[in-house]
């Protein structure tokens, strides 16, 4: 207990600050909590390393694949708090993704042979790089099930583009970027004919193919250019993971493979299954590709074309020194290039070793034309011994490797052992091992894929969680485990359940390299990153109905949303009309998002400040369809509503005026005006407080003040209307507009008070 007390004292000192060191109260409480919850000193230390107090920020931001959920998961390190799910290959209604017309256009790019594909199997995210350093601008992620790559803009964390590989029928080894994001690399997995026609399995060796695709990325536009991309054709060897060369190996890329036996299963034909035939040989092949040369050959017209995709045929690649093979040990999986670009580490799932290849030795063997032979497709095979720097025994089922900031230090996941091995690849020595829970796949160190990894933390992306969390049925959450790697020994800090898909790989970037926006330019189509042609300003809302020669009619609405109303609030159409609704969020305030959902039409939009979003549907049934805002945006959010009225053909109105549920008098009007005058006094006092302090030094407050000024401007408009109606003794409208005037005041007051509280809590100084 004495020891505990000493540790606690140190910890409390570190955590709570010197003022309370030795404070009996804090210590006593901490000890009680530890006792009640059964926590050890080690737990408390781990908690202190990860716990992030309210308002605190993380040092790193992680982008994790969502596996078969087709999404991207964003969380912070060391807190392991989930910040966002980004819809990528899968609709995400919360973000309007896959529901608004703008994002449907992104999904349309991802159609495979004309079919909508509304999910993905995301595997490997990659952040764009400048000189081998993460630049925080773009993120790429592949879909294994359908050979696609998506581009996500890290300015707003939205998916902007999908490209479909015209040649492959699956695509696992991606996305990996070259040093300056010249190319995004993806490799096929299951061999298939490049053409879409039927080719019998009996022609597997001759007609089925693998390959590695180099997607040209336009860094200015932030888009992949399929027309400038190409594939290097490869044998049907089930290409697997890839990595791009760095520094001295820039211009080259590396892709491992399994099932180079070219075995085809077929249990129902009495054949032993794939797993037997695909792991029979002792070695498979690491593919070594000179992509720079391949790009030159393609530019020189040496490529062929299929389904609109260009590729460099294998015979040309072999003859021109573009493609080489070197054996790798049993069922290899990861392939990871060292930060200095000089070494490539490959593990074999069914071997206990990791193999460290030397890039220099590869180049020497190629220069000397020292081959041990050629494969059946004429591709030169280098001798394993000529290219190996070291082979190191690590444990059972080594898969993936990540590099530390410390020279020669790496971490390799051991799937079968459920462990991480820390080892030195220069000397070939194992330094430490830690158990994880359970069956680790990938692992990730901070900025681990860049030329200068930060080390510090490691995340184990585990395949099984089993008993780690409260049970939630047969489908368990995934388990990401945070490990402190700053010391000599690895320390397991935290288990994070991920309730989404099976994340394969993740990348972590320093948080301060990301510069996300808080609002869009007004009237912005966020998916195409252009001003929307449907941008609508306050007061310019309109509805148009047009019919073509065949009598097909379209009712098109250009509307706006702002706290707390949708303009228009009544939309009248005729049965059979195509309805198009474009809504622009007029808010400029941070986080003031409005949604738009409608009964019975599968409509759900999300409009962040400045965004314009659209929906299109056919009003094929007559009826009354309420719509409303789906984000609790203000005290009168529930009142942010309206009606779509679908009138039957030939409908004629019989009543022409609304029967008010409530009639107002001059007394009501006077009472409301009195309230408004009092509210204005409160607002004035808040304004006086704010302007007498150095609020200009606080960007948050400046934003709030701008927003409040906006709302007050609108209050003025409503006040004028109210007074005009009162002048005509139209007490009904005078009262209603007076109330609207008050609504704007309330929003302004709410913002003002938030600003005042912020100033008080953040030590603003009085200037007047
Ligand atoms: Cu090992 Cu798809 Cu990178 Cu899963 S892959 S683990
Ligand atoms: Cu806008 Cu609720």
XYZ file of C-alpha atoms and ligand atoms in Angstrom:
776
model
C 0.000 0.000 0.000
C 2.863 2.351 0.726
C 4.109 1.788 -2.772
C 0.660 2.465 -4.171
C 0.500 5.690 -2.236
C 3.821 6.829 -3.568
C 2.864 6.080 -7.151
C -0.458 7.761 -6.651
C 1.130 10.804 -5.217
C 3.379 11.049 -8.242
C 0.481 10.392 -10.576
C -1.862 12.796 -8.929
C 0.930 15.324 -9.041
C 1.387 14.712 -12.730
C -2.277 14.567 -13.565
C -3.837 17.146 -11.300
C -0.981 19.607 -10.999
C 1.163 20.555 -8.055
C -1.531 22.439 -6.176
C -3.123 19.234 -4.965
C -0.004 17.060 -4.589
C -0.309 15.193 -1.377
C -3.895 16.353 -1.106
C -5.394 13.695 1.132
C -8.808 14.141 -0.407
C -7.746 13.444 -3.976
C -5.610 10.495 -2.909
C -8.264 9.019 -0.740
C -10.815 9.309 -3.495
C -8.498 7.855 -6.092
C -7.685 4.904 -3.848
C -11.357 4.278 -3.244
C -12.155 4.325 -6.954
C -9.264 1.963 -7.627
C -10.446 -0.402 -4.943
C -14.106 -0.269 -6.010
C -13.315 -0.819 -9.674
C -10.458 -3.272 -9.086
C -7.882 -1.098 -10.861
C -4.143 -1.559 -10.588
C -1.471 1.115 -10.621
C -0.674 0.100 -14.160
C -4.307 0.717 -15.111
C -4.190 4.182 -13.561
C -1.039 4.988 -15.477
C -2.627 3.751 -18.707
C -5.713 5.848 -17.951
C -3.584 8.925 -17.377
C -1.913 8.340 -20.737
C -5.178 8.092 -22.660
C -7.813 10.028 -20.718
C -8.699 13.267 -22.460
C -10.651 15.788 -20.393
C -13.657 17.623 -21.767
C -12.712 19.915 -24.619
C -9.333 18.203 -24.961
C -7.894 17.300 -28.330
C -5.973 14.330 -29.622
C -2.438 14.381 -30.902
C -3.118 12.035 -33.835
C -6.101 11.384 -36.049
C -6.625 7.844 -37.287
C -8.366 6.851 -40.504
C -9.398 3.235 -40.309
C -10.996 1.143 -42.985
C -14.477 -0.071 -42.102
C -14.025 -3.411 -43.871
C -17.264 -4.787 -45.236
C -19.209 -1.815 -43.894
C -17.704 0.097 -46.828
C -17.026 3.099 -44.635
C -14.094 4.947 -43.174
C -13.780 5.389 -39.404
C -12.085 8.437 -37.898
C -10.823 8.436 -34.313
C -8.296 10.170 -32.116
C -5.130 8.959 -30.383
C -4.472 8.621 -27.509
C -8.120 9.037 -26.446
C -9.456 6.411 -28.898
C -12.630 8.460 -29.184
C -14.523 7.952 -32.439
C -14.992 11.237 -34.266
C -16.715 10.280 -37.479
C -17.830 7.554 -39.828
C -17.367 8.682 -43.405
C -19.681 7.125 -45.988
C -17.497 5.863 -48.821
C -18.890 2.909 -50.769
C -21.968 2.639 -48.542
C -24.825 5.136 -48.157
C -24.721 7.050 -44.869
C -28.105 8.733 -44.310
C -26.840 10.899 -41.484
C -24.638 12.637 -44.033
C -27.279 12.534 -46.771
C -24.708 10.374 -48.559
C -26.362 8.206 -51.175
C -29.635 10.116 -50.692
C -29.013 13.578 -52.112
C -28.606 13.989 -55.869
C -25.072 15.327 -55.466
C -23.750 12.186 -53.735
C -25.826 9.872 -55.942
C -23.637 11.224 -58.724
C -20.601 9.893 -56.816
C -22.225 6.469 -56.480
C -23.008 6.546 -60.199
C -19.241 6.735 -60.867
C -18.876 3.517 -58.881
C -21.317 1.424 -60.906
C -19.837 -1.887 -61.943
C -20.835 -2.932 -65.456
C -23.915 -0.752 -65.191
C -25.037 -2.005 -61.801
C -25.352 0.065 -58.665
C -23.099 -1.297 -55.944
C -24.099 0.050 -52.535
C -21.444 -1.434 -50.274
C -17.728 -1.991 -50.364
C -15.050 -4.041 -48.618
C -12.591 -1.326 -47.694
C -9.091 -2.496 -46.814
C -6.247 -0.014 -46.964
C -6.526 3.740 -46.488
C -3.599 5.914 -47.598
C -2.971 9.610 -47.023
C -1.573 11.759 -49.841
C 2.144 12.565 -49.560
C 4.599 15.304 -50.434
C 8.210 14.115 -50.513
C 7.126 11.000 -48.650
C 5.492 12.959 -45.790
C 1.741 12.871 -45.168
C 0.346 16.198 -46.345
C -3.151 15.815 -44.902
C -4.992 16.742 -48.121
C -6.489 13.552 -49.541
C -7.231 10.034 -48.517
C -7.581 6.992 -50.758
C -9.175 3.681 -49.929
C -9.768 0.555 -51.979
C -12.753 -1.747 -52.272
C -11.684 -5.367 -52.489
C -15.016 -6.892 -53.555
C -15.417 -4.530 -56.474
C -12.168 -3.215 -57.849
C -12.698 0.424 -56.913
C -10.792 3.274 -55.301
C -12.417 6.239 -53.576
C -10.951 9.703 -53.055
C -11.875 11.458 -49.814
C -11.179 15.158 -49.335
C -9.715 15.852 -45.904
C -10.921 19.474 -46.095
C -14.449 18.303 -45.372
C -14.069 14.525 -44.855
C -16.365 13.755 -47.783
C -16.050 11.176 -50.541
C -15.570 12.974 -53.835
C -14.752 10.343 -56.400
C -14.936 6.632 -57.137
C -13.054 4.952 -59.957
C -13.672 1.417 -61.169
C -10.841 -0.770 -62.405
C -11.876 -1.769 -65.924
C -9.687 -4.895 -65.968
C -9.890 -6.511 -62.533
C -12.680 -8.476 -60.886
C -11.320 -7.941 -57.355
C -8.625 -5.673 -55.960
C -6.942 -6.099 -52.622
C -3.452 -4.606 -52.631
C -4.353 -0.916 -52.424
C -4.326 1.898 -51.829
C -0.630 2.759 -51.623
C 0.739 6.087 -52.773
C 4.048 7.041 -54.352
C 6.264 9.721 -52.772
C 4.473 12.729 -54.229
C 1.165 11.003 -54.812
C 1.956 10.714 -58.509
C 0.157 7.382 -58.454
C -2.187 5.412 -56.224
C -1.269 1.744 -56.478
C -3.746 -1.131 -56.348
C -3.233 -4.805 -57.163
C -5.686 -7.468 -58.237
C -6.349 -10.373 -55.909
C -8.346 -13.206 -57.469
C -7.160 -13.786 -61.003
C -9.844 -13.390 -63.666
C -9.990 -12.619 -67.368
C -9.412 -8.937 -68.158
C -12.356 -9.141 -70.544
C -15.870 -9.348 -69.182
C -16.788 -12.336 -71.366
C -17.096 -15.862 -70.048
C -13.825 -17.778 -70.045
C -13.870 -21.380 -68.731
C -11.687 -22.210 -65.740
C -9.919 -24.776 -67.895
C -8.240 -21.787 -69.574
C -7.062 -20.369 -66.251
C -3.343 -20.379 -67.036
C -3.768 -18.810 -70.456
C -6.568 -16.330 -70.044
C -6.910 -15.459 -66.370
C -4.656 -12.638 -65.261
C -3.514 -10.623 -62.313
C -2.065 -7.144 -62.409
C -1.014 -3.984 -60.661
C -2.726 -0.696 -61.461
C -1.151 2.746 -61.205
C -3.912 5.337 -60.862
C -2.686 8.764 -61.937
C -3.594 11.352 -59.317
C -3.981 15.037 -60.118
C -2.831 16.740 -56.915
C -4.199 20.161 -57.941
C -7.654 18.903 -58.808
C -7.677 16.218 -56.149
C -9.007 13.640 -58.561
C -7.786 10.392 -60.075
C -7.443 10.536 -63.866
C -8.459 7.119 -65.198
C -7.461 8.172 -68.723
C -3.868 8.678 -67.565
C -3.738 5.517 -65.464
C -2.405 2.126 -66.489
C -2.006 -1.476 -65.363
C 0.998 -3.755 -65.529
C -0.360 -7.181 -66.481
C 0.810 -9.967 -64.178
C 0.484 -13.753 -64.023
C -2.568 -15.263 -62.292
C -0.721 -15.454 -58.947
C -3.250 -13.785 -56.597
C -1.374 -10.524 -56.078
C -1.833 -9.372 -52.507
C -0.410 -6.399 -50.587
C 1.717 -3.746 -52.216
C 3.908 -0.857 -51.211
C 5.553 1.972 -53.111
C 9.290 2.538 -53.046
C 10.722 5.550 -51.232
C 13.914 7.576 -51.623
C 16.359 5.325 -53.505
C 13.562 2.892 -54.400
C 11.180 5.637 -55.616
C 10.026 4.643 -59.091
C 9.637 1.023 -58.043
C 6.850 -0.815 -56.276
C 6.520 -4.184 -54.602
C 3.580 -6.561 -54.555
C 3.497 -9.936 -52.916
C 1.312 -12.856 -53.939
C -0.113 -16.181 -52.848
C -1.351 -19.158 -54.809
C 1.400 -18.873 -57.379
C 0.570 -22.600 -57.736
C -2.241 -21.263 -59.961
C -4.411 -23.874 -58.340
C -8.145 -23.806 -58.966
C -10.318 -25.541 -56.398
C -13.705 -27.079 -57.025
C -14.919 -29.246 -54.167
C -18.090 -30.073 -56.083
C -15.985 -31.423 -58.918
C -14.198 -33.695 -56.448
C -11.127 -31.469 -56.379
C -9.301 -30.586 -53.149
C -10.256 -27.062 -52.065
C -8.410 -23.854 -52.891
C -6.753 -23.795 -49.489
C -5.008 -27.104 -50.134
C -3.747 -26.298 -53.611
C -2.880 -22.674 -52.902
C -0.471 -23.385 -50.057
C 1.254 -26.490 -51.407
C 4.507 -24.909 -52.628
C 7.129 -23.580 -50.226
C 7.361 -20.224 -51.924
C 5.337 -17.620 -53.791
C 6.553 -14.546 -55.629
C 7.264 -10.987 -54.648
C 6.638 -8.828 -57.742
C 9.160 -6.055 -58.284
C 7.877 -3.387 -60.679
C 9.675 -0.474 -62.276
C 6.566 1.679 -62.641
C 8.460 4.694 -63.939
C 9.615 2.672 -66.896
C 6.155 1.176 -67.321
C 4.695 4.688 -67.500
C 7.235 5.612 -70.204
C 6.410 2.516 -72.230
C 2.695 3.240 -71.964
C 3.344 6.826 -73.082
C 5.340 5.423 -76.015
C 2.313 3.416 -77.109
C 3.538 0.000 -75.980
C 0.291 -0.680 -74.095
C -2.876 -2.510 -75.040
C -6.449 -1.655 -74.227
C -9.374 -3.579 -72.819
C -12.716 -2.171 -71.610
C -11.172 1.277 -71.961
C -8.315 0.442 -69.570
C -4.703 0.563 -70.721
C -2.257 -2.124 -69.715
C 1.317 -3.122 -70.360
C 1.317 -6.771 -71.493
C 3.469 -9.178 -69.474
C 5.770 -10.074 -72.350
C 6.595 -6.389 -72.889
C 7.033 -5.880 -69.130
C 9.414 -8.872 -68.949
C 11.402 -7.888 -72.023
C 11.734 -4.215 -71.096
C 12.850 -4.781 -67.506
C 9.621 -3.621 -65.870
C 8.602 -6.768 -63.988
C 10.741 -9.159 -61.928
C 9.926 -11.883 -59.444
C 11.748 -13.121 -56.372
C 10.631 -16.038 -54.176
C 9.064 -15.282 -50.817
C 8.266 -17.748 -48.088
C 5.019 -19.654 -47.582
C 1.738 -17.754 -47.970
C 3.277 -14.323 -47.707
C 1.115 -11.411 -46.693
C 2.450 -7.988 -45.782
C 5.075 -6.137 -47.765
C 6.409 -2.984 -46.146
C 9.105 -0.661 -47.429
C 11.377 0.920 -44.804
C 11.252 4.720 -44.294
C 14.656 5.084 -45.990
C 13.436 2.986 -48.925
C 16.345 0.548 -48.657
C 14.601 -2.518 -47.258
C 11.388 -4.408 -47.859
C 9.985 -6.665 -45.153
C 7.711 -9.572 -46.126
C 6.130 -12.074 -43.750
C 4.792 -15.545 -44.444
C 1.581 -16.501 -42.703
C 2.587 -20.160 -42.628
C 6.210 -19.497 -41.766
C 7.691 -18.246 -38.522
C 10.082 -15.860 -40.259
C 10.005 -12.408 -41.665
C 12.244 -11.808 -44.650
C 14.135 -8.544 -44.995
C 14.984 -7.886 -48.647
C 17.615 -5.398 -49.654
C 16.645 -3.060 -52.478
C 20.328 -2.549 -53.359
C 20.814 -6.288 -53.699
C 17.730 -6.563 -55.925
C 19.093 -3.839 -58.185
C 22.517 -5.487 -58.269
C 21.044 -8.860 -59.286
C 18.946 -7.132 -61.978
C 21.991 -5.211 -63.261
C 23.990 -8.459 -63.353
C 21.072 -10.250 -65.041
C 21.571 -12.913 -62.393
C 18.344 -14.909 -62.616
C 17.579 -18.358 -61.306
C 15.192 -18.815 -64.183
C 11.995 -17.557 -65.693
C 8.405 -18.262 -64.749
C 6.007 -19.855 -67.300
C 5.224 -16.357 -68.608
C 8.848 -15.483 -69.261
C 9.275 -13.191 -66.256
C 12.788 -13.285 -64.786
C 13.080 -14.714 -61.268
C 15.817 -13.396 -58.984
C 17.460 -15.726 -56.507
C 16.130 -15.336 -52.953
C 19.631 -15.541 -51.444
C 20.900 -12.821 -53.756
C 18.351 -10.347 -52.507
C 17.896 -11.168 -48.813
C 19.440 -9.027 -46.122
C 18.180 -11.161 -43.213
C 15.553 -13.695 -42.266
C 14.384 -13.440 -38.698
C 12.371 -15.910 -36.660
C 9.508 -13.980 -35.023
C 6.749 -16.386 -34.063
C 3.620 -17.956 -35.498
C 1.714 -16.295 -38.325
C 3.641 -13.075 -38.965
C 1.589 -10.732 -41.152
C 2.248 -7.024 -41.262
C 5.139 -4.788 -40.242
C 5.283 -1.163 -39.094
C 8.311 1.043 -38.650
C 9.275 3.024 -35.555
C 10.913 6.442 -35.383
C 13.953 4.689 -33.938
C 16.333 3.369 -36.509
C 16.042 -0.313 -37.450
C 13.118 -0.887 -35.063
C 9.958 -2.526 -36.392
C 6.802 -4.157 -35.108
C 5.299 -7.219 -36.734
C 1.865 -8.682 -36.058
C 1.777 -12.388 -35.195
C -1.680 -13.583 -36.139
C -1.523 -17.142 -34.792
C 0.356 -16.228 -31.615
C -1.912 -13.194 -30.967
C 1.161 -11.090 -30.260
C 3.148 -8.147 -31.519
C 6.888 -8.675 -31.927
C 9.260 -5.731 -31.633
C 12.507 -6.425 -33.427
C 15.585 -4.926 -34.998
C 15.723 -5.603 -38.726
C 19.273 -4.371 -39.180
C 20.668 -6.838 -36.692
C 17.915 -9.432 -36.950
C 17.130 -9.517 -33.220
C 13.773 -9.872 -31.438
C 13.555 -7.279 -28.622
C 10.123 -7.641 -27.009
C 6.710 -9.239 -27.404
C 3.286 -8.266 -26.118
C 0.041 -10.269 -26.117
C -3.019 -8.804 -27.830
C -6.652 -9.872 -27.926
C -6.978 -11.617 -30.305
C -5.525 -12.666 -33.661
C -4.037 -9.435 -34.849
C -4.117 -8.527 -38.531
C -2.617 -5.176 -39.402
C -0.913 -2.915 -36.914
C -0.173 0.754 -37.258
C 2.385 3.192 -35.868
C 2.003 6.974 -35.991
C 2.730 8.242 -39.525
C 4.169 4.767 -40.011
C 3.951 4.721 -43.815
C 5.786 8.009 -44.242
C 9.524 8.568 -44.671
C 9.688 9.731 -41.037
C 7.492 7.641 -38.724
C 6.726 9.166 -35.320
C 6.597 5.909 -33.356
C 5.009 6.762 -29.982
C 1.893 4.630 -30.291
C 0.963 1.434 -32.044
C -2.570 0.237 -32.726
C -3.279 -3.486 -33.041
C -6.200 -4.131 -35.404
C -7.465 -7.439 -34.131
C -9.552 -10.001 -35.945
C -11.342 -11.310 -32.866
C -12.588 -9.650 -29.674
C -14.131 -12.782 -28.060
C -14.391 -11.927 -24.343
C -13.098 -8.346 -24.269
C -16.413 -6.480 -24.075
C -19.932 -6.787 -22.755
C -21.646 -9.371 -24.953
C -23.906 -7.955 -27.667
C -24.906 -11.084 -29.550
C -23.025 -13.422 -31.858
C -21.651 -10.589 -33.995
C -18.993 -9.023 -31.789
C -17.471 -5.578 -32.048
C -13.972 -5.317 -33.471
C -11.134 -4.596 -31.081
C -8.489 -1.954 -31.656
C -5.814 -1.968 -28.959
C -3.603 1.004 -28.223
C -0.010 0.211 -27.289
C 2.550 2.656 -25.921
C 5.814 2.088 -27.805
C 7.738 5.072 -26.476
C 9.758 2.954 -24.045
C 11.843 -0.222 -24.389
C 8.900 -2.419 -23.447
C 5.576 -2.229 -25.235
C 2.710 -1.312 -22.871
C -0.881 -2.149 -23.698
C -2.988 0.921 -22.830
C -6.524 0.603 -24.072
C -9.138 -1.570 -25.809
C -11.512 0.205 -28.159
C -14.545 -1.657 -29.457
C -15.383 -0.684 -33.046
C -18.963 -1.490 -33.878
C -18.502 -1.414 -37.624
C -17.235 -3.922 -40.168
C -13.802 -5.451 -39.982
C -11.187 -2.759 -40.200
C -8.145 -4.070 -42.029
C -5.740 -1.219 -42.026
C -5.544 2.284 -40.614
C -3.281 5.300 -40.968
C -2.578 7.969 -38.368
C -1.580 11.551 -39.072
C -0.533 14.362 -36.728
C -3.746 16.219 -35.970
C -2.261 19.625 -36.704
C -1.563 18.624 -40.319
C -5.286 18.498 -40.998
C -7.051 21.769 -41.814
C -10.735 20.937 -42.128
C -13.192 23.734 -42.916
C -16.121 24.532 -40.604
C -18.454 25.874 -43.301
C -18.853 25.799 -47.054
C -18.841 28.814 -49.321
C -22.490 29.743 -49.666
C -24.486 27.540 -52.026
C -21.836 24.870 -52.313
C -22.173 21.488 -53.989
C -19.748 19.644 -51.735
C -19.436 16.544 -53.907
C -18.292 18.265 -57.070
C -16.665 21.089 -55.065
C -18.284 23.816 -57.080
C -20.846 26.515 -56.490
C -24.142 24.710 -56.968
C -26.226 25.896 -59.937
C -29.104 25.650 -57.437
C -27.647 28.004 -54.866
C -30.517 30.069 -53.465
C -30.323 33.288 -51.467
C -32.749 34.459 -48.806
C -35.764 36.059 -50.469
C -35.032 34.416 -53.824
C -36.798 31.133 -53.077
C -39.051 29.983 -55.911
C -41.095 27.114 -57.309
C -41.476 26.394 -61.029
C -43.629 23.861 -62.817
C -42.859 22.937 -66.397
C -44.330 20.304 -68.682
C -42.854 18.833 -71.828
C -44.706 18.126 -75.078
C -45.722 14.663 -73.823
C -47.334 16.149 -70.739
C -44.610 15.021 -68.302
C -44.358 17.696 -65.679
C -41.637 18.656 -63.241
C -42.093 20.821 -60.196
C -38.757 22.271 -59.158
C -38.204 24.012 -55.840
C -35.317 26.284 -54.957
C -35.505 26.794 -51.215
C -33.503 27.730 -48.146
C -33.140 26.581 -44.562
C -32.167 28.610 -41.523
C -33.089 28.449 -37.816
C -35.943 27.589 -37.606
C -37.790 27.403 -40.875
C -37.684 25.845 -44.271
C -38.657 28.090 -47.190
C -41.012 27.036 -48.723
C -43.197 25.550 -46.036
C -45.877 24.423 -48.460
C -45.072 22.721 -51.747
C -47.985 21.932 -54.050
C -47.534 19.501 -56.931
C -49.785 17.358 -59.068
C -49.829 13.609 -58.947
C -47.334 12.218 -61.434
C -44.988 15.222 -61.236
C -41.287 14.711 -60.967
C -40.328 16.743 -57.911
C -36.908 18.326 -57.562
C -36.105 20.149 -54.337
C -32.879 22.110 -53.887
C -32.215 23.500 -50.430
C -29.445 25.864 -49.407
C -28.440 26.203 -45.766
C -28.074 29.943 -45.171
C -26.288 29.495 -41.845
C -22.723 30.634 -41.417
C -22.487 29.497 -37.803
C -20.243 26.548 -36.962
C -22.161 23.277 -36.506
C -25.587 24.714 -37.441
C -26.625 21.839 -39.654
C -30.171 21.298 -40.906
C -31.589 18.074 -42.236
C -34.547 17.421 -44.491
C -36.644 14.277 -44.245
C -39.991 13.563 -45.859
C -42.667 10.970 -45.323
C -42.804 8.147 -47.848
C -40.287 9.380 -50.438
C -36.939 8.018 -49.168
C -35.679 11.571 -48.746
C -33.011 12.542 -46.204
C -30.643 15.439 -46.747
C -27.949 16.860 -44.518
C -27.089 20.496 -45.094
C -24.013 21.764 -43.338
C -23.608 25.580 -43.172
C -23.399 26.855 -46.748
C -24.245 23.567 -48.442
C -26.817 23.157 -51.199
C -28.340 19.671 -51.419
C -30.948 18.337 -53.798
C -33.429 15.507 -53.992
C -35.423 14.179 -56.914
C -38.395 11.833 -56.792
C -41.659 11.124 -58.576
C -44.838 12.072 -56.728
C -46.704 9.102 -58.126
C -49.304 8.908 -55.359
C -51.632 11.668 -54.231
C -51.560 12.574 -50.567
C -50.119 14.729 -47.809
C -46.399 14.328 -47.124
C -45.033 16.196 -44.098
C -41.372 17.159 -44.149
C -39.158 18.496 -41.404
C -35.623 19.256 -40.263
C -33.809 16.236 -38.791
C -31.177 18.064 -36.707
C -32.197 19.556 -33.375
C -30.992 22.969 -34.482
C -32.719 25.357 -32.077
C -35.432 25.582 -29.456
C -37.979 25.728 -32.285
C -36.457 22.863 -34.252
C -39.658 20.823 -34.020
C -41.452 23.690 -35.722
C -39.016 23.505 -38.649
C -41.559 21.707 -40.807
C -43.711 21.837 -43.923
C -46.094 19.956 -46.219
C -45.739 18.521 -49.687
C -49.267 18.386 -51.060
C -49.691 15.997 -53.956
C -52.982 16.912 -55.523
C -54.917 14.393 -57.616
C -55.175 15.181 -61.318
C -57.873 17.771 -61.975
C -58.029 18.923 -58.352
C -59.877 22.225 -57.846
C -59.665 24.093 -54.547
C -63.073 24.806 -52.984
C -61.851 26.805 -49.993
C -59.525 29.613 -50.810
C -58.416 30.897 -47.419
C -56.802 29.239 -44.420
C -58.960 29.004 -41.332
C -56.673 30.150 -38.536
C -56.679 27.974 -35.460
C -56.076 31.061 -33.356
C -57.175 34.676 -33.759
C -55.043 37.532 -32.331
C -56.009 40.978 -31.100
C -54.265 44.272 -30.480
C -53.767 43.172 -26.841
C -51.783 40.112 -28.013
C -49.735 42.292 -30.335
C -48.926 44.859 -27.640
C -47.923 42.130 -25.205
C -45.560 40.567 -27.748
C -43.999 43.921 -28.581
C -43.399 44.552 -24.874
C -41.621 41.188 -24.632
C -39.534 42.064 -27.681
C -38.488 45.393 -26.237
C -37.418 43.677 -23.007
C -35.545 41.003 -24.954
C -33.758 43.724 -26.876
C -32.608 45.215 -23.585
C -31.063 41.863 -22.616
C -29.383 41.626 -26.011
C -28.031 45.165 -25.659
C -26.512 44.363 -22.273
C -24.839 41.227 -23.674
C -23.556 43.190 -26.658
C -22.201 45.818 -24.266
C -20.355 43.132 -22.323
C -18.887 41.541 -25.433
C -17.792 44.769 -27.091
C -16.215 46.033 -23.862
C -13.929 42.992 -23.912
C -11.204 41.880 -26.289
C -13.576 39.463 -28.069
C -11.773 40.024 -31.377
C -8.952 37.893 -29.968
C -11.243 34.846 -29.802
C -12.148 33.438 -33.242
C -14.945 31.333 -31.709
C -16.567 34.457 -30.332
C -16.052 36.403 -33.537
C -17.971 33.618 -35.302
C -20.778 33.736 -32.759
C -21.004 37.512 -33.003
C -21.214 37.334 -36.807
C -23.990 34.814 -36.529
C -25.869 36.847 -33.906
C -25.576 39.960 -36.062
C -27.065 37.923 -38.907
C -30.030 36.884 -36.803
C -30.589 40.445 -35.569
C -30.609 41.652 -39.182
C -33.446 39.238 -39.841
C -35.247 40.394 -36.685
C -35.258 43.874 -38.168
C -37.058 42.600 -41.303
C -39.748 40.846 -39.249
C -40.136 43.931 -37.032
C -40.792 46.098 -40.090
C -43.434 43.688 -41.377
C -45.064 43.553 -37.975
C -45.229 47.327 -37.680
C -46.597 47.672 -41.201
C -49.425 45.227 -40.404
C -50.128 47.032 -37.115
C -50.366 50.277 -39.084
C -53.200 48.673 -41.066
C -54.740 47.345 -37.862
C -54.207 43.783 -39.219
C -53.606 42.448 -35.722
C -53.398 38.831 -36.889
C -50.345 39.436 -39.077
C -48.964 42.111 -36.777
C -48.901 39.613 -33.915
C -47.441 36.742 -36.010
C -44.654 38.891 -37.444
C -43.958 40.301 -33.991
C -43.510 36.743 -32.835
C -41.157 35.996 -35.736
C -39.189 39.125 -34.812
C -38.927 37.714 -31.288
C -37.790 34.298 -32.626
C -34.825 35.959 -34.320
C -34.080 37.890 -31.134
C -34.070 34.688 -29.099
C -31.552 33.093 -31.453
C -29.366 36.196 -31.314
C -29.608 36.273 -27.505
C -28.723 32.580 -27.305
C -25.607 33.172 -29.405
C -24.697 36.278 -27.448
C -24.934 34.461 -24.143
C -22.804 31.621 -25.500
C -20.211 34.211 -26.549
C -20.341 35.926 -23.151
C -19.882 32.623 -21.291
C -16.972 31.750 -23.544
C -15.312 35.086 -22.798
C -15.842 34.672 -19.066
C -14.435 31.134 -19.074
C -11.462 32.017 -21.205
C -10.242 35.043 -19.335
C -11.189 37.829 -21.750
C -9.854 41.229 -20.783
C -11.870 44.392 -20.351
C -10.790 46.966 -22.908
C -13.176 49.822 -22.266
Cu -3.875 -8.261 -43.944
Cu -6.708 -6.771 -46.584
Cu -4.162 -5.752 -45.541
Cu -6.820 -7.732 -43.785
S -5.279 -7.401 -45.260
S -5.438 -8.167 -42.233
Cu -33.118 22.833 -38.567
Cu -33.878 21.425 -36.879
